[in-house]
Coordinates of C-alpha atoms and ligand atoms in Angstrom, one line a residue:
X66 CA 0.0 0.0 0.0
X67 CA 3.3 2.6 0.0
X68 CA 2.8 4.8 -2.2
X69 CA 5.9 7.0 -4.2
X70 CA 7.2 9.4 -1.9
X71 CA 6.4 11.5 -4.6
X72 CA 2.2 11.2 -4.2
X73 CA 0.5 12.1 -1.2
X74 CA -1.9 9.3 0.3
X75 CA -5.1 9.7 -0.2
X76 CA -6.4 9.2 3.2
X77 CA -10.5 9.5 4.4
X78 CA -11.3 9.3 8.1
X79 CA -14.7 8.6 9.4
X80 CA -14.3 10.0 13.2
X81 CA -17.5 8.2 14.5
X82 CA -19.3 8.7 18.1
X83 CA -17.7 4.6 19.1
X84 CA -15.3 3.7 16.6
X85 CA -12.9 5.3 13.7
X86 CA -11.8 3.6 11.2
X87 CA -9.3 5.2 8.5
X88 CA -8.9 4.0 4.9
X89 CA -6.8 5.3 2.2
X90 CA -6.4 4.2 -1.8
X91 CA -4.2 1.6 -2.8
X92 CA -2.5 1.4 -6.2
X93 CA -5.6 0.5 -7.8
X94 CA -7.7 3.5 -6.6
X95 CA -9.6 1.0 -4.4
X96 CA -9.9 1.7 -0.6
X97 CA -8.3 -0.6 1.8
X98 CA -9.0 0.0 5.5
X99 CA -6.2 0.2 7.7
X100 CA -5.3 -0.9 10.9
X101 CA -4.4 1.0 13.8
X102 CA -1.3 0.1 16.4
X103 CA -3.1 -2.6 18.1
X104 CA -3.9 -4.1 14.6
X105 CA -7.4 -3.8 14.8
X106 CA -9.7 -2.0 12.0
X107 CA -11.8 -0.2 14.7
X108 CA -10.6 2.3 16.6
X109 CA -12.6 3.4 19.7
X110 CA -13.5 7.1 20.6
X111 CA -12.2 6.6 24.0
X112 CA -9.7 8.9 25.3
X113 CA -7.9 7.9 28.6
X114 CA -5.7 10.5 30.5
X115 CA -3.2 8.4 33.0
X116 CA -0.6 10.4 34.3
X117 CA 1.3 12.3 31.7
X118 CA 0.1 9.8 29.0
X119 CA -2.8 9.8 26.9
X120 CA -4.1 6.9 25.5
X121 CA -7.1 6.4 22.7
X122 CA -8.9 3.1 21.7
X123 CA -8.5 -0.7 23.6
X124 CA -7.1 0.4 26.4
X125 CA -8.7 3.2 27.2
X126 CA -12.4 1.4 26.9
X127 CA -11.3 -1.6 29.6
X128 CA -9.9 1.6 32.1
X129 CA -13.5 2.6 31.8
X130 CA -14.2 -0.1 34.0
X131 CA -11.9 1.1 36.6
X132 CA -10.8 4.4 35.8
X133 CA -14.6 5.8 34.4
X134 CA -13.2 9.8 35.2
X135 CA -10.3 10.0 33.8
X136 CA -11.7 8.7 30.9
X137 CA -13.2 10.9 27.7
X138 CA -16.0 8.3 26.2
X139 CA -17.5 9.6 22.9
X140 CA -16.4 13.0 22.7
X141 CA -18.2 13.7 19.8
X142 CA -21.2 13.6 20.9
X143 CA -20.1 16.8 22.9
X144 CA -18.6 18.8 19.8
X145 CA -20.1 22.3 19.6
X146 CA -20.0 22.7 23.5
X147 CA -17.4 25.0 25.3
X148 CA -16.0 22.5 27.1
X149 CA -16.8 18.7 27.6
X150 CA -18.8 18.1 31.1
X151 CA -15.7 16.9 33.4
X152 CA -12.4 17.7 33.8
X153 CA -9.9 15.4 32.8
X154 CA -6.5 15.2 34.6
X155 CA -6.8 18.5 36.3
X156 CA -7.6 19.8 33.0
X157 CA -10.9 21.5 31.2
X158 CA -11.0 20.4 28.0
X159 CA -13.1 21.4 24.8
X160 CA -14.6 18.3 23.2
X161 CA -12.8 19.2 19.9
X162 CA -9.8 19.1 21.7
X163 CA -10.6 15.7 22.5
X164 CA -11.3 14.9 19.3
X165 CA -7.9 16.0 18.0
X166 CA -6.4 13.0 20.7
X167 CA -8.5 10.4 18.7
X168 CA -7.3 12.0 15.4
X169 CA -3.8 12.0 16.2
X170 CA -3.6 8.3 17.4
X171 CA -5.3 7.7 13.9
X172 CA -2.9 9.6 12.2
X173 CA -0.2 8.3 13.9
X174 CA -0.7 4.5 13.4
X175 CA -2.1 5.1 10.0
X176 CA 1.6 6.8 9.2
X177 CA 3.2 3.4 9.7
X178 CA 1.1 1.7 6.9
X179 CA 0.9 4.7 4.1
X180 CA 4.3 7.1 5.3
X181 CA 3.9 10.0 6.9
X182 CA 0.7 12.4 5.8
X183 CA -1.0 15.4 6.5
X184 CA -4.0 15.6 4.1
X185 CA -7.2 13.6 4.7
X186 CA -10.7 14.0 4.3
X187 CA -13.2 13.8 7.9
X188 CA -16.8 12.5 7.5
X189 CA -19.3 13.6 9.8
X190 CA -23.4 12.9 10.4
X191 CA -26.0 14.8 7.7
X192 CA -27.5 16.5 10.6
X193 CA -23.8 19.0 12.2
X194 CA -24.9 21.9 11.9
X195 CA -22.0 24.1 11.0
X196 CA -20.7 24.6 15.1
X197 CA -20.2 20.8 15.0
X198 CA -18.5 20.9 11.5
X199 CA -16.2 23.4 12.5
X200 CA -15.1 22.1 15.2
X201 CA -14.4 19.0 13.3
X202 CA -12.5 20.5 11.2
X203 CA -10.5 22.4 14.2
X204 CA -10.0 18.9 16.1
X205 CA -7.9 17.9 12.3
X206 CA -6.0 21.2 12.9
X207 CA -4.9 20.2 16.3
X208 CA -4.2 16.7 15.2
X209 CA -1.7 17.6 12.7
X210 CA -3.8 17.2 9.3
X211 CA -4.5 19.4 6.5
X212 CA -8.4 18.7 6.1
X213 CA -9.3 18.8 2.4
X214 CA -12.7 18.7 3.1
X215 CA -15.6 17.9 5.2
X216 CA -18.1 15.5 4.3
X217 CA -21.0 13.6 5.2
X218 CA -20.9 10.4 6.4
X219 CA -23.9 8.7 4.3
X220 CA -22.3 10.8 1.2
X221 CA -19.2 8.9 2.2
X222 CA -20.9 6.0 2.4
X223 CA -22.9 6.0 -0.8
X224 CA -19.6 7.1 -2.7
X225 CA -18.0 3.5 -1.1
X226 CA -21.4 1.0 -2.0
X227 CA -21.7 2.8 -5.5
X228 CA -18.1 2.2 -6.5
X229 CA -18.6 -1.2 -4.9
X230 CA -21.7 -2.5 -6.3
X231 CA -21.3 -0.6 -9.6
X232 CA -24.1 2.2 -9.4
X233 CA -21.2 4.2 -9.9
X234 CA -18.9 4.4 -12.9
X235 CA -15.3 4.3 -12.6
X236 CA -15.2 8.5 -12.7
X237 CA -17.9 8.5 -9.6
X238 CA -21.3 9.1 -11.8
X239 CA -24.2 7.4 -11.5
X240 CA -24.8 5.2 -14.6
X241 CA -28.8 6.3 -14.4
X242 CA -30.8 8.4 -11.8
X243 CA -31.1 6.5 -8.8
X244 CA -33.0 7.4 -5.4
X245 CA -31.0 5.7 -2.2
X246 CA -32.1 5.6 1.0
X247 CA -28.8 5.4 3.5
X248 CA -29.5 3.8 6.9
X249 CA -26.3 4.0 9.7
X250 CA -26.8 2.6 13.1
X251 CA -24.0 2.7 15.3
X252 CA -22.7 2.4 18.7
X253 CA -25.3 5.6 20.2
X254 CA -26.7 7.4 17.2
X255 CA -28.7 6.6 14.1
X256 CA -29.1 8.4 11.0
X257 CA -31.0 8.1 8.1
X258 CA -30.5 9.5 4.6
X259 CA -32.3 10.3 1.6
X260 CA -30.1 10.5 -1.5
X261 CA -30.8 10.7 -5.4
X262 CA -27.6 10.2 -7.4
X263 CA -27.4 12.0 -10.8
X264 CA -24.4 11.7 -12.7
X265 CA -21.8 13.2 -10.7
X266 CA -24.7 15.0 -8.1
X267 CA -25.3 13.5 -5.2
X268 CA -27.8 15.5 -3.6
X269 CA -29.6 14.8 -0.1
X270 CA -33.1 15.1 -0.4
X271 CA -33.7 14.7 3.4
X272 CA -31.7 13.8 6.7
X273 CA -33.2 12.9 10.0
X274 CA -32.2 10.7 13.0
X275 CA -32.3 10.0 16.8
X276 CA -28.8 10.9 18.5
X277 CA -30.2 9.0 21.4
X278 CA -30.5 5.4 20.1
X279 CA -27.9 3.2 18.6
X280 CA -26.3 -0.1 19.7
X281 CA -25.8 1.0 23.3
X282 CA -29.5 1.0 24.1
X283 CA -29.4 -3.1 22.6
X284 CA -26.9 -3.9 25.5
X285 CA -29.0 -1.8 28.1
X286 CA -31.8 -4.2 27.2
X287 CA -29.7 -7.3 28.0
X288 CA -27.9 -5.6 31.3
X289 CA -31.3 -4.7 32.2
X290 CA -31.9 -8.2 32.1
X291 CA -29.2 -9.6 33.6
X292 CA -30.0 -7.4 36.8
X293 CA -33.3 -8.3 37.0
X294 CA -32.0 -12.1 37.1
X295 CA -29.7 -10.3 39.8
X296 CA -32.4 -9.0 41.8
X297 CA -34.5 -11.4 41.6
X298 CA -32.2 -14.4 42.7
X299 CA -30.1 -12.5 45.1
X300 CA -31.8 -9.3 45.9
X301 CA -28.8 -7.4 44.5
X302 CA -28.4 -4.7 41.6
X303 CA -24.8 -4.6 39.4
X304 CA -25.7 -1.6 38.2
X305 CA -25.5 0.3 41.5
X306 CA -21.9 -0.4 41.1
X307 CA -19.9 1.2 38.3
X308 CA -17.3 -1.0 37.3
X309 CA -19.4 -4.0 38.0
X310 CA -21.9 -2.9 35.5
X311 CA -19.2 -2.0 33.2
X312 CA -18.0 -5.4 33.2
X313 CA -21.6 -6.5 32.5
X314 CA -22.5 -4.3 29.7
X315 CA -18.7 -6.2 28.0
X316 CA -20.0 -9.3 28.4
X317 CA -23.3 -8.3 26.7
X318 CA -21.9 -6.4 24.1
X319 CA -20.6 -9.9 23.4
X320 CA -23.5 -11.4 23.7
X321 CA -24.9 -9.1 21.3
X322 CA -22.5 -10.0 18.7
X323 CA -23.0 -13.3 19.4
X324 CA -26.7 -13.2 18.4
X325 CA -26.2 -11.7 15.1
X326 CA -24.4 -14.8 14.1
X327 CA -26.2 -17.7 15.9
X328 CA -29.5 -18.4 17.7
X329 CA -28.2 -18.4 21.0
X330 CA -25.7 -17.1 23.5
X331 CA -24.7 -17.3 26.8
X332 CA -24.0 -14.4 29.6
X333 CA -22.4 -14.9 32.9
X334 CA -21.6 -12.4 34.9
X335 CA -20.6 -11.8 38.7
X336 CA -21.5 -9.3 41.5
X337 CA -20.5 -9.6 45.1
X338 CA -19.7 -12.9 45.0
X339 CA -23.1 -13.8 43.3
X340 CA -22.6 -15.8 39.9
X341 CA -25.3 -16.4 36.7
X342 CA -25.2 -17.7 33.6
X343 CA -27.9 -17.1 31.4
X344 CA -28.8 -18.4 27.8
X345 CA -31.0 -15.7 25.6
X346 CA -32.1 -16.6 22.4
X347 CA -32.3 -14.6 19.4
X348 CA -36.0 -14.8 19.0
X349 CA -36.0 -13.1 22.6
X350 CA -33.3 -10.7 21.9
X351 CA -35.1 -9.4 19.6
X352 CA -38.9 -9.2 21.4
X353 CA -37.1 -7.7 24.2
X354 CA -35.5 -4.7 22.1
X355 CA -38.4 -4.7 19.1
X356 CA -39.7 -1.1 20.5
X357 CA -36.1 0.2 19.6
X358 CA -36.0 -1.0 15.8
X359 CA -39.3 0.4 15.7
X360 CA -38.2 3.6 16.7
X361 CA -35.9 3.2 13.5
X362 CA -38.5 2.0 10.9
X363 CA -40.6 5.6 12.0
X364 CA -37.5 7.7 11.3
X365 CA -36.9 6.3 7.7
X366 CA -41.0 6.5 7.0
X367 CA -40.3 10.3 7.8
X368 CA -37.3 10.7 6.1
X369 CA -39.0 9.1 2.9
X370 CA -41.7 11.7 3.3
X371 CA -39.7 14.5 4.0
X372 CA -38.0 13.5 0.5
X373 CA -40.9 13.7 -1.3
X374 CA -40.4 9.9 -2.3
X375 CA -42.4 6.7 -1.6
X376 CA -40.8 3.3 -1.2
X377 CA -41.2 2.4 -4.8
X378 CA -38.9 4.9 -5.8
X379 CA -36.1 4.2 -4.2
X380 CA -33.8 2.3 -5.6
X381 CA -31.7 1.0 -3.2
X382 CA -31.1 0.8 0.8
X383 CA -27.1 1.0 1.9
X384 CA -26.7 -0.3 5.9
X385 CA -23.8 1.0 7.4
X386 CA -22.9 1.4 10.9
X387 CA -21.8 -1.8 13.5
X388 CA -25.2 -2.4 14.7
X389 CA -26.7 -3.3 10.8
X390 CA -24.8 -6.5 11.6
X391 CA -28.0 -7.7 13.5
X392 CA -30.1 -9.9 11.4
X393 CA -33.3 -7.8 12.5
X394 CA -32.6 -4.7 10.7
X395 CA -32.1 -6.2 7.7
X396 CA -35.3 -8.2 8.0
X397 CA -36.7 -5.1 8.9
X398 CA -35.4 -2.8 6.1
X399 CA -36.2 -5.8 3.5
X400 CA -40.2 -5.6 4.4
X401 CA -40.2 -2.0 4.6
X402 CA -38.9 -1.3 1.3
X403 CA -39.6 -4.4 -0.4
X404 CA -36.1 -5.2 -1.3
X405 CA -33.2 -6.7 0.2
X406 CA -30.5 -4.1 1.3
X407 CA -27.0 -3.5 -0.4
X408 CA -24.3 -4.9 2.3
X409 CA -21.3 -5.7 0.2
X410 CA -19.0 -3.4 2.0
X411 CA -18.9 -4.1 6.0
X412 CA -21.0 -1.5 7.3
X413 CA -17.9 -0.1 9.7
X414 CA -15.7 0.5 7.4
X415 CA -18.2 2.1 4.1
X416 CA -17.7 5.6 5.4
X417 CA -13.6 5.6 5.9
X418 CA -13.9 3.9 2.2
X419 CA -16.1 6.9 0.4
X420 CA -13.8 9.4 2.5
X421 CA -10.7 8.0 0.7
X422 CA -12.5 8.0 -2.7
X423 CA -13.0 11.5 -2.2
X424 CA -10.0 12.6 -0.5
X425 CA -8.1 10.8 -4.0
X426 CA -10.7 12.6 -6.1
X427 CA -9.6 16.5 -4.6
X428 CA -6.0 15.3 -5.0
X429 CA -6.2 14.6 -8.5
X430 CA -8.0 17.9 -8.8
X431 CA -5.0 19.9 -6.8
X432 CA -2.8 17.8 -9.1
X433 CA -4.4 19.3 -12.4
X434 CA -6.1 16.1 -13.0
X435 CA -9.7 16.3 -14.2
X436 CA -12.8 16.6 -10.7
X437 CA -14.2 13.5 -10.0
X438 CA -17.1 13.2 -8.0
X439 CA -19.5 16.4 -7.9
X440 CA -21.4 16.5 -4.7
X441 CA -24.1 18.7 -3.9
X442 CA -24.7 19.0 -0.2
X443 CA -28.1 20.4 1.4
X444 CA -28.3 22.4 5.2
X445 CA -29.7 20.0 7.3
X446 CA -31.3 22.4 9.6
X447 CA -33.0 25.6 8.9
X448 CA -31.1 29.0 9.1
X449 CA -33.1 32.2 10.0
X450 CA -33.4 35.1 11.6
X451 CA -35.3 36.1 15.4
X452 CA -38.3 38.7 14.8
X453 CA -41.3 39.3 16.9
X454 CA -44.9 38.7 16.1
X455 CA -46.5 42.3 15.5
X456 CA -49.9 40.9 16.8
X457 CA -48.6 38.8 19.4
X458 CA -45.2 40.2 20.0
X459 CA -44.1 37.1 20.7
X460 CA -40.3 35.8 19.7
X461 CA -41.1 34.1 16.2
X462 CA -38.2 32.3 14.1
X463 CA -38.5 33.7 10.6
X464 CA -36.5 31.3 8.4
X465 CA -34.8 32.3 5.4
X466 CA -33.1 29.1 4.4
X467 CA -35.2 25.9 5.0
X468 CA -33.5 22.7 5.7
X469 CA -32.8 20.2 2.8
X470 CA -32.1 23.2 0.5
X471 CA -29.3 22.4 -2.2
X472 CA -26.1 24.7 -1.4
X473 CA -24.9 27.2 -2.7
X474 CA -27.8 29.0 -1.4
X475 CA -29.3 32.4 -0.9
X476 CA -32.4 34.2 -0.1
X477 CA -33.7 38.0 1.4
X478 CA -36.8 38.1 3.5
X479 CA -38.2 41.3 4.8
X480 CA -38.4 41.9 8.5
X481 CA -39.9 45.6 9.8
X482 CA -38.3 48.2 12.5
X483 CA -40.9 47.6 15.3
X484 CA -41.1 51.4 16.0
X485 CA -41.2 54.3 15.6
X486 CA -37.4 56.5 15.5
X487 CA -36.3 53.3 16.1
X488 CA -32.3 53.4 16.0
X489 CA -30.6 50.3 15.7
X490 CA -31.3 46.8 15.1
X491 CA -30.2 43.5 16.6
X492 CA -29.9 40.3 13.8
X493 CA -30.1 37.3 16.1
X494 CA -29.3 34.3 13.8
X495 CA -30.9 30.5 14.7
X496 CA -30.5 27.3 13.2
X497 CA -33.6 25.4 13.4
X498 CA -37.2 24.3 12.9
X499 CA -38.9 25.4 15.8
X500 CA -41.2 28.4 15.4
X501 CA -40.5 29.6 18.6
X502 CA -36.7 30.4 18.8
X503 CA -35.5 29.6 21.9
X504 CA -35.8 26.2 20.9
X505 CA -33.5 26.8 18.6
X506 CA -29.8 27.1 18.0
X507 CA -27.8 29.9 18.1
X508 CA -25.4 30.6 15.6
X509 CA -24.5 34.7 16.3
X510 CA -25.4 37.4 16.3
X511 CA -25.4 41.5 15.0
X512 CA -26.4 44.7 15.4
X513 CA -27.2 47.3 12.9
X514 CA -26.4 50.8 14.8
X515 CA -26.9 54.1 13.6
X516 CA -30.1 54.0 11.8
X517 CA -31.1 58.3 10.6
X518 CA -33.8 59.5 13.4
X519 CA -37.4 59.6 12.7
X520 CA -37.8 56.3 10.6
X521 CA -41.5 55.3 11.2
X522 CA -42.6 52.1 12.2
X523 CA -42.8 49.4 9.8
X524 CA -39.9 50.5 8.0
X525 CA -39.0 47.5 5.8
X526 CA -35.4 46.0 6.7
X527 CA -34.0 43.5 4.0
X528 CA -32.4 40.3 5.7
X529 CA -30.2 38.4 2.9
X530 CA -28.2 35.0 3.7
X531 CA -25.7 33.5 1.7
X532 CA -24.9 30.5 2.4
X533 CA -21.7 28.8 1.2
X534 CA -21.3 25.0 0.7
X535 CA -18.3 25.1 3.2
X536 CA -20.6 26.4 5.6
X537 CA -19.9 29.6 5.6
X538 CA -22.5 32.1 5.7
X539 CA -22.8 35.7 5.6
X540 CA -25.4 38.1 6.6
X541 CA -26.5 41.3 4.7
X542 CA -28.7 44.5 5.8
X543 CA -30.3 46.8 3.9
X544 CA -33.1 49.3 5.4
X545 CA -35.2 50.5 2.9
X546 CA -35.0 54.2 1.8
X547 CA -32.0 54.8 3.6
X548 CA -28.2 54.4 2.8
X549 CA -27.8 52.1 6.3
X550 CA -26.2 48.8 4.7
X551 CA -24.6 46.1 6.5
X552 CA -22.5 43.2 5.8
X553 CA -21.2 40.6 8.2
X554 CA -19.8 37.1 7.9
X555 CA -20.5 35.3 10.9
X556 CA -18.4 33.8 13.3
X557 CA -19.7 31.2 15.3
X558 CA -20.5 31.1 19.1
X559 CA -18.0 28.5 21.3
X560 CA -15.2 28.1 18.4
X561 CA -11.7 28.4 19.5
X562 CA -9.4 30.9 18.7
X563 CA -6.8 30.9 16.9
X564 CA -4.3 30.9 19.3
X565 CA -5.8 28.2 21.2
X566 CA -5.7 26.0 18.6
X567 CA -2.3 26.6 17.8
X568 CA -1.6 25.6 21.6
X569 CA -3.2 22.5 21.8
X570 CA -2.2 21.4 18.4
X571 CA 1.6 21.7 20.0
X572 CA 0.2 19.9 23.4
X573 CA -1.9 17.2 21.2
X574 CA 0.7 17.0 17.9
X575 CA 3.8 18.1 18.8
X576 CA 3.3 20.0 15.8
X577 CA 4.0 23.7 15.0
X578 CA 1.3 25.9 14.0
X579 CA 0.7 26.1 10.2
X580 CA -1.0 28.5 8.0
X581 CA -3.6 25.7 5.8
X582 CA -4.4 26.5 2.9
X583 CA -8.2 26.2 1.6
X584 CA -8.6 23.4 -0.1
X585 CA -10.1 23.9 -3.8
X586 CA -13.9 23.2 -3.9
X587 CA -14.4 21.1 -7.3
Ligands
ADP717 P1 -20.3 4.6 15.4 O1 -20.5 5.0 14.0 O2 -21.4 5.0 16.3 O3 -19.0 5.1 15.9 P2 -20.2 1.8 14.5 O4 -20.8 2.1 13.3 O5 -18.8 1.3 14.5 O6 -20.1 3.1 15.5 O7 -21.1 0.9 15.4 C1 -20.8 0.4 16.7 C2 -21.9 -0.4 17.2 O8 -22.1 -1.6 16.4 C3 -21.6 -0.9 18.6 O9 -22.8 -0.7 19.4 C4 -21.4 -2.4 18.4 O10 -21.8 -3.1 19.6 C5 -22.3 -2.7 17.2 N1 -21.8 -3.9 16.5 C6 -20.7 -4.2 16.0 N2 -20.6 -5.4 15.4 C7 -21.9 -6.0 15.7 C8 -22.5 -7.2 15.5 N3 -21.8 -8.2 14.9 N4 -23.7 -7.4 15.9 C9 -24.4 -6.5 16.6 N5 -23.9 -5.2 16.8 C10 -22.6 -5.0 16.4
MG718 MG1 -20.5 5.7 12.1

């Protein structure tokens, strides 16, 4: 898998919420995965702080039976917070930072298969909104890595199955118009994707998902009923001790695994001197956890809707994520849609794969080669602007960008000065659906001083958003029959400064600051 010293690795990470994996292009274009220091695939998003030593993956998932506070578990999930919720060795970190720790080791071990490197692509869920992706890209930047790009992670994925199962043509187009619908359940999130391919576009019709449910919640159902076997026999509960139900929830997740390969498995476990050893079945497995699937099969009904699609037009259904590996989904997904789903590419490793397709597609393209692969991402939430109801005057969200819209996009709306010699005017920006905005997220904010006296109420004010397909998005004023303009590109709320960044990237890296260059959009 060496390449020339002369070409730079084509490298595509998928930084999940559990596990990482990183894959890059071998000779032949095709992605390999490849394995980390402890030789495994899978990497997991645990971060251990011991001393002066940090340690990511294995290791730092059995301290968490032991060790549970010293230990960062699934940072990501925290991303677009100031700071994660405990301190770790004496030390506040932001979630990104923690990130960077789990990108490092990656890059690290992944240096001993494909040479040293600095550029790679990072996938992340449909549903960041553009905090989250920035601080993805931030946690590369402290890694070490040059991030060509950003991308999402059933994008990724649908790149990896089409160039797999031939939907795709050697260049990355579709061969016809197809509609797939991408379903990813992993270790605590699940996702679900609406995609229709046309030649080179790939363009998300609709995202939607449950950040509360993934695999996790299938081993809560079997702790749960180990300790009821607990209780029930000895009058005891594991799970009022940490480390015992830590130990209980491995041997579960075994379990788990288990099941998805034969009818039956076997869990003992020990508390206080108390021993059992229970057999499950599948069949019961899955009675005892059907509520949670179900919960799946309703997102993907929605996400079919929100598309504007019924079942008969899509064309195919891609699983990806660890947790597709149980025989239910599939039977699920295969009823629901009335055809068997794609699973020719192991469903950890499909978004790494599309990353590295489209990190060696932007690499050609810095190399003067001809762009490979046009993708053509939508905003997964809606982007708008805080007014107040004149009738009601009640906070209203008045959205200017609806979710799902292709990007590049833009659009004005007009908003009116509430009264009379009113003098300035303050743009609060939200991400969201909810009418009512403090439900919402907010992005920033601005204010528009100095607006000529006597103005009456109801003076019309012109709100435009641009919106970039990097994410970027800047804000324009204009109030009607005056010369009061203003134009502002926003910077968003919790993201580090520069000079942080450059810190922890020394602290994290070793690395000296760098000046990165933006990566060409093709
Ligand atoms: P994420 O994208 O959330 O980081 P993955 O896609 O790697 O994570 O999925 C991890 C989840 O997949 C874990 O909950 C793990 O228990 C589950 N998983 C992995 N292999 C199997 C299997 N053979 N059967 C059932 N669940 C599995
Ligand atoms: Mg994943």
């Amino acid at each position: 898998m060496n390449k020339a010293a002369s070409t730079i690795p084509a490298v595509g990470i998928d930084l999940g919420t559990t596990y990482s994996v990183v894959a890059c292009l071998d000779e032949q274009e095709r992605p390999r995965s490849i394995v980390n220091g402890e030789g495994d695939l899978l990497t997991p998003s645990v971060v251990l702080f011991e001393g002066d030593q940090v340690i990511v993956g294995r290791e730092a998932v059995k301290a968490m039976a032991v060790d549970a506070d010293q230990v960062a578990d699934c940072p990501k999930r925290f991303l677009g917070r100031r700071m994660y919720p405990r301190p770790l060795h004496g030390q506040e970190w932001p979630p990104e930072a923690l990130e960077a720790w789990v990108l490092d080791k990656l890059r690290r071990d992944a240096s001993r298969t494909v040479g040293n490197f600095r550029h790679a692509v990072i996938t992340v869920p449909a549903y960041f909104d553009e905090v989250r992706r920035k601080a993805t890209q931030d946690a590369g930047y402290m890694a070490g890595l040059d991030v060509l790009d950003i991308i999402n992670e059933p994008t990724a994925a649908a790149v990896a199955f089409g160039m797999a199962e031939g939907f795709l043509d050697e260049r990355g187009e579709a061969k016809r118009p197809i509609n797939i619908l991408v379903y990813d359940l992993g270790g605590g999130t699940f996702d679900v994707t609406v995609m229709r391919l046309e030649g080179g576009h790939f363009q998300t019709l609709s995202t939607d998902g449950d950040f509360q449910l993934g695999g996790k919640d299938w081993d809560q159902r079997l702790v749960d009923f180990v300790a009821a076997e607990f209780m029930k026999r000895y009058q005891v509960d594991p799970r009022d001790d940490l480390s015992a139900a830590a130990r209980i929830w491995r041997e579960c997740e075994e379990a788990k695994r288990t099941l998805s390969l034969r009818g039956k498995a076997t869990i003992a476990a020990d508390y206080q001197g108390n021993w059992i050893r229970l057999e499950i079945t599948r069949a019961e497995f899955e009675s005892m956890t059907r509520d949670l699937l179900e919960r799946t099969t309703f997102t993907c009904r929605e996400a079919i809707s929100a598309a504007g699609l019924s079942w008969d037009d899509v064309d195919r259904v891609l699983l990806v994520g660890g947790s597709t590996r149980m025989p239910q989904v599939k039977e699920m997904l295969a009823e629901l849609s009335g055809r068997a789903p794609d699973d020719s590419i192991s469903p950890d490793e499909a978004v790494a794969h599309g990353a590295a397709i489209r990190a060696g597609a932007i690499l050609a393209a810095h190399a003067g080669r001809p762009p490979r692969l046009k993708i053509r991402n939508v905003n997964s939430h809606s982007l708008g602007v805080v007014g107040k109801d004149p009738k009601t005057l009640r906070s209203r969200t008045g959205i200017l960008i609806p979710r799902n819209t292709p990007l590049p996009a833009s659009a004005t709306r007009t908003f009116r000065t509430q009264k009379a010699d009113q003098r300035s005017i303050l743009l609060q920006i939200v991400e969201g659906e909810n009418p009512d905005p403090i439900y919402n997220s907010q992005v920033g904010r601005c204010t528009v001083p100095n607006l000529p006296k006597g103005l009456p109420a109801g003076q019309p004010i012109l709100v435009s958003f641009e919106y970039e397909e990097n994410g970027r998005l800047s804000v324009h004023v204009r109030v009607e029959g005056t010369d009061v303009e203003l134009a502002h590109e926003l910077n968003r709320e919790n993201s580090l400064a520069q000079a942080d960044l450059d810190r922890y990237r020394k602290q994290i890296s070793g690395l000296p600051p760098q000046v990165i260059a933006l990566a060409t959009p093709i």
